[in-house]
Each structure stands twice: as C-alpha cells, then as structure tokens.
Coordinates of C-alpha atoms in Angstrom, one line a residue:
Chain A
Q1 CA 116.3 255.7 7.6
V2 CA 117.8 256.6 4.2
Q3 CA 121.3 258.4 3.9
L4 CA 123.9 259.6 1.6
V5 CA 127.5 260.6 3.0
Q6 CA 129.8 262.0 0.9
S7 CA 133.0 262.8 1.2
G8 CA 135.3 265.4 2.0
A9 CA 135.7 268.8 -0.5
E10 CA 138.5 268.4 -2.7
V11 CA 140.9 271.2 -4.4
K12 CA 143.0 269.5 -7.4
K13 CA 144.8 271.4 -9.5
P14 CA 144.1 271.4 -13.2
G15 CA 144.6 268.1 -15.7
A16 CA 144.5 266.0 -12.7
S17 CA 140.6 263.6 -11.0
V18 CA 138.9 263.5 -7.9
T19 CA 137.5 260.9 -7.3
V20 CA 134.2 261.3 -5.0
S21 CA 132.2 258.9 -2.5
C22 CA 128.7 258.3 -1.3
K23 CA 128.5 255.8 1.0
T24 CA 125.1 254.4 1.9
S25 CA 122.9 253.0 3.9
G26 CA 119.4 251.9 5.7
Y27 CA 118.3 250.5 2.8
T28 CA 118.7 247.0 0.2
F29 CA 121.7 249.3 -1.9
T30 CA 121.7 246.6 -5.0
S31 CA 118.2 247.6 -5.6
Y32 CA 118.2 250.8 -6.5
Y33 CA 120.2 253.2 -9.0
M34 CA 122.6 256.9 -8.4
H35 CA 122.8 259.4 -9.9
W36 CA 125.3 262.8 -9.8
V37 CA 124.8 265.9 -11.1
R38 CA 126.5 268.6 -10.2
Q39 CA 125.9 272.6 -9.7
A40 CA 129.0 274.7 -10.5
P41 CA 128.4 278.4 -7.9
G42 CA 125.9 280.1 -8.7
Q43 CA 125.1 278.4 -11.9
G44 CA 121.5 275.0 -11.5
L45 CA 121.7 271.9 -11.8
E46 CA 123.7 269.6 -14.4
W47 CA 122.9 265.7 -15.2
M48 CA 126.3 263.4 -15.3
G49 CA 125.0 260.4 -15.4
I50 CA 123.6 257.4 -13.4
I51 CA 124.7 253.8 -12.5
N52 CA 122.6 250.8 -12.1
L53 CA 123.7 249.6 -8.2
S54 CA 123.2 246.0 -9.0
G55 CA 125.4 245.5 -12.2
G56 CA 127.1 247.7 -12.0
T57 CA 125.3 249.4 -15.7
T58 CA 126.2 253.1 -16.9
G59 CA 124.5 255.1 -18.6
Y60 CA 126.5 259.0 -18.7
A61 CA 126.1 262.3 -19.8
Q62 CA 127.2 262.9 -23.4
K63 CA 128.8 266.0 -22.2
F64 CA 131.2 264.0 -19.8
Q65 CA 132.1 260.5 -22.1
G66 CA 135.1 259.5 -21.4
R67 CA 135.5 261.6 -18.5
V68 CA 133.4 260.1 -16.1
T69 CA 133.5 257.0 -14.2
M70 CA 130.7 255.7 -12.4
T71 CA 131.1 252.5 -9.9
R72 CA 130.3 250.3 -7.1
D73 CA 131.4 248.8 -4.1
T74 CA 128.9 246.3 -2.9
S75 CA 130.9 245.7 0.2
T76 CA 130.3 248.7 1.7
S77 CA 127.4 249.9 -0.5
T78 CA 129.2 253.0 -0.9
V79 CA 129.3 254.9 -5.2
Y80 CA 132.5 256.9 -6.7
M81 CA 132.4 259.3 -9.3
E82 CA 135.5 260.0 -10.6
L83 CA 136.3 262.8 -12.9
S84 CA 139.7 263.3 -14.9
S85 CA 140.9 265.9 -17.2
L86 CA 140.3 268.5 -14.6
R87 CA 139.2 271.8 -15.6
S88 CA 138.5 275.0 -14.0
E89 CA 135.4 274.7 -14.8
D90 CA 134.9 271.3 -13.7
T91 CA 134.3 273.1 -9.6
A92 CA 130.9 272.6 -8.4
L93 CA 129.3 270.7 -5.9
Y94 CA 129.2 267.8 -6.6
Y95 CA 125.5 265.3 -5.3
C96 CA 124.8 261.8 -5.6
A97 CA 121.0 260.7 -5.5
R98 CA 118.8 257.5 -5.8
S99 CA 116.6 256.4 -7.8
S100 CA 114.6 253.1 -7.9
G101 CA 114.7 252.6 -11.3
W102 CA 116.0 255.5 -14.1
Y103 CA 112.3 257.6 -13.1
S104 CA 112.0 258.6 -9.2
I105 CA 114.4 259.9 -7.1
D106 CA 113.9 260.8 -4.4
Y107 CA 117.4 260.9 -1.5
W108 CA 119.8 263.6 -2.4
G109 CA 123.8 263.8 -0.8
Q110 CA 125.0 266.6 1.2
G111 CA 127.3 267.7 -1.6
T112 CA 130.7 267.6 -1.9
L113 CA 132.9 270.3 -3.1
V114 CA 135.4 270.3 -5.8
S115 CA 137.8 272.8 -6.8
V116 CA 139.6 273.4 -10.0
S117 CA 142.7 275.9 -9.6
S118 CA 146.5 276.2 -9.7
Chain B
Q1 CA 122.1 269.7 -27.7
T2 CA 118.7 269.5 -26.1
V3 CA 117.6 272.2 -24.1
V4 CA 115.2 272.1 -21.0
T5 CA 113.5 275.8 -20.8
Q6 CA 111.0 276.6 -17.4
E7 CA 110.4 281.5 -16.0
P8 CA 113.9 282.2 -15.1
S9 CA 112.0 284.0 -12.1
L10 CA 108.4 284.1 -10.2
T11 CA 106.2 285.9 -7.6
V12 CA 103.6 285.0 -5.5
S13 CA 101.7 286.2 -3.2
P14 CA 101.6 284.5 0.1
G15 CA 98.3 282.0 0.5
G16 CA 98.6 282.2 -3.5
T17 CA 98.7 280.1 -6.3
V18 CA 101.9 279.7 -9.4
T19 CA 102.7 277.2 -11.9
L20 CA 105.4 276.4 -13.1
T21 CA 106.5 275.3 -16.2
C22 CA 109.2 273.0 -18.3
A23 CA 109.6 273.0 -21.7
S24 CA 111.8 270.7 -23.9
S25 CA 113.7 272.0 -27.3
T26 CA 112.8 268.9 -29.1
G27 CA 108.7 269.5 -28.8
A28 CA 106.3 268.2 -26.4
V29 CA 107.1 267.3 -22.8
T30 CA 104.3 263.7 -22.4
S31 CA 104.2 261.4 -19.3
G32 CA 107.6 259.0 -21.4
Y33 CA 110.0 262.7 -20.5
Y34 CA 108.6 261.0 -16.3
P35 CA 109.1 264.7 -15.2
H36 CA 111.0 265.4 -12.3
W37 CA 110.9 268.7 -9.7
F38 CA 112.8 269.1 -7.0
Q39 CA 113.1 271.9 -4.8
Q40 CA 116.6 273.7 -4.0
K41 CA 116.8 276.9 -0.7
P42 CA 120.6 279.0 -0.6
G43 CA 122.6 276.7 1.1
Q44 CA 120.7 273.0 1.2
A45 CA 121.0 269.9 -1.0
P46 CA 117.7 269.2 -3.4
N47 CA 114.5 268.3 -2.2
S48 CA 112.9 266.0 -4.4
L49 CA 108.8 267.0 -4.5
I50 CA 107.1 265.6 -7.8
Y51 CA 108.4 262.0 -9.9
S52 CA 106.9 260.9 -12.9
T53 CA 104.8 263.6 -14.3
T54 CA 102.2 263.2 -11.4
N55 CA 103.5 261.2 -8.3
K56 CA 104.8 262.6 -4.6
H57 CA 107.4 261.5 -1.9
S58 CA 106.1 261.1 1.5
W59 CA 107.2 264.2 2.5
T60 CA 105.8 266.2 -0.3
P61 CA 103.6 269.1 0.7
A62 CA 99.9 268.8 -0.4
R63 CA 99.8 272.2 -1.8
F64 CA 103.0 270.5 -4.2
S65 CA 101.5 268.9 -7.6
G66 CA 103.0 268.1 -10.6
S67 CA 100.8 267.1 -14.1
L68 CA 101.4 268.3 -17.6
L69 CA 100.3 271.5 -19.2
G70 CA 100.0 272.7 -22.5
G71 CA 102.6 270.5 -24.0
K72 CA 105.1 271.1 -20.7
A73 CA 105.1 269.6 -17.4
A74 CA 103.8 271.8 -14.3
L75 CA 104.4 272.6 -11.1
T76 CA 101.5 274.2 -9.0
L77 CA 102.1 275.6 -5.6
S78 CA 98.3 276.1 -4.2
G79 CA 98.0 278.1 -0.4
V80 CA 102.0 279.4 -1.0
L81 CA 104.2 279.9 2.5
P82 CA 106.6 281.3 2.9
E83 CA 109.3 278.6 3.0
D84 CA 108.9 278.1 -0.8
E85 CA 110.4 281.1 -1.5
A86 CA 113.1 278.2 -3.4
D87 CA 114.8 277.7 -6.4
Y88 CA 112.9 275.3 -8.4
Y89 CA 113.9 272.9 -11.3
C90 CA 112.6 270.4 -13.6
L91 CA 114.3 267.3 -15.0
L92 CA 113.7 265.0 -18.7
Y93 CA 113.8 262.2 -19.3
Y94 CA 115.8 261.1 -23.2
G95 CA 116.1 257.7 -23.4
G96 CA 119.2 257.3 -21.7
A97 CA 120.0 260.7 -20.8
Q98 CA 118.5 263.7 -18.0
V99 CA 118.2 267.0 -18.5
F100 CA 117.7 269.5 -15.8
G101 CA 115.9 272.6 -17.0
T102 CA 116.7 275.7 -16.5
G103 CA 115.4 276.5 -13.1
T104 CA 112.9 279.0 -11.7
R105 CA 113.4 281.6 -8.9
V106 CA 110.2 282.0 -7.4
T107 CA 109.7 284.7 -4.8
V108 CA 106.8 284.9 -2.1
L109 CA 105.9 288.7 -1.9

C-alpha cells in the first residue's frame, strides 16, 4: 500500500533553516509528483510547491520563491523540503502529498510540526 | 494576489444535502482549474475526496460529488452522516501554481 512517512517535529530559531523529509513506499516513485502544503495553527491549508519525482523539476508558490527548495532522492524514494530564513510565521504543520501529474492529489503524509521560536 | 473563497461555515441535518462552493477572484472557475476537494477532521491530515472537478478516489464515499455550478466549483454531500462533520478545502490550479480555498466548516446538527 502507498505510504508517505514524514520526519519528526523540529524546533528552530528565527533565521535558521529546516529540512522535512517524506519517505515513500508502495508505488513507483518516479511516476508521480509530490506537493508540499502547510497549515499554521488554527488556519487553513497553504500550497507551497511541487516537484516532479522523475526529472526533479520544481514549481514554487511565489510567496516562497527564494526561500524553499524541494529535492528528491530516487535511490531511497524520499522527497525533501528545505525552508530557509525561518520566522515565527513559519510555525506550522508541513505535509507532503502525492499526485499523478499536477491535477490529482491522492495520498498525504502524516504531517511534520515545525516550530520557530527564539 | 489570487484569492479562492469558500463559505466559512454551513450547517446540515443528518440525512440532508449540502453544497459547498469554491470561487476564484480571477473569474469563473472552469474545468481547466482542475478543482480538488479535501476533507480534514481535527488532528488529522487532509483526506482527498475529488480531483479534476468530478473524479472520485477509490475511497471516496458515493454521497460526495463534485461539479461546476454558476461559475464556481462545487462539492455536494447527499445523505449526510454525522461523520461528515469536518473542514472542507478546495484547491484550484493556476497554470504553474495552485491555491487552496479559505475552507468551509460543515456542522452536522
């Protein structure tokens, strides 16, 4: 069965960077895309970007351009999302979500809490 | 900045029908926006219900259906059950980026 298992919670100071991983199993890794979505406490969902797991090409929401980097390791079927220059407003649950192409999100990871505090 | 607007909250009786809508600040929503719908219950990750306007996943209950209605994307819940009480989010594609709606809290009362 398809599984997306994310890394554990992180606590970071303002200005630092964080990397969240999403280890996948149960399907052909390079046949899909992966989205990253975040949700601040008590708030709605926010789309951050997408990576093509075959070629590694990415597309980021304008809000995160220059601060986010999405990569993948095909040897371990793992996807990574790095967010830099963290500020308190980046405190949120971060989710990975699989899609076949841009238009069909299906499975989600369990979420990773990133807390940013001095 | 593109804004995708949903009803903040809706209340429905058990067994009833409710329709949620998803509007774009850029104009009418068409199939080219590939609307998605997600359900999220407290403390859980979102659950994918609908993609590309009308398509259901294998796990999507038959009582959920997607459509286009009056220039908006729509999600209709028919024969509502108590476990359908949740937050619902739409997602629209804008040619290189995607934007979530503001979310609708559905209360079953």
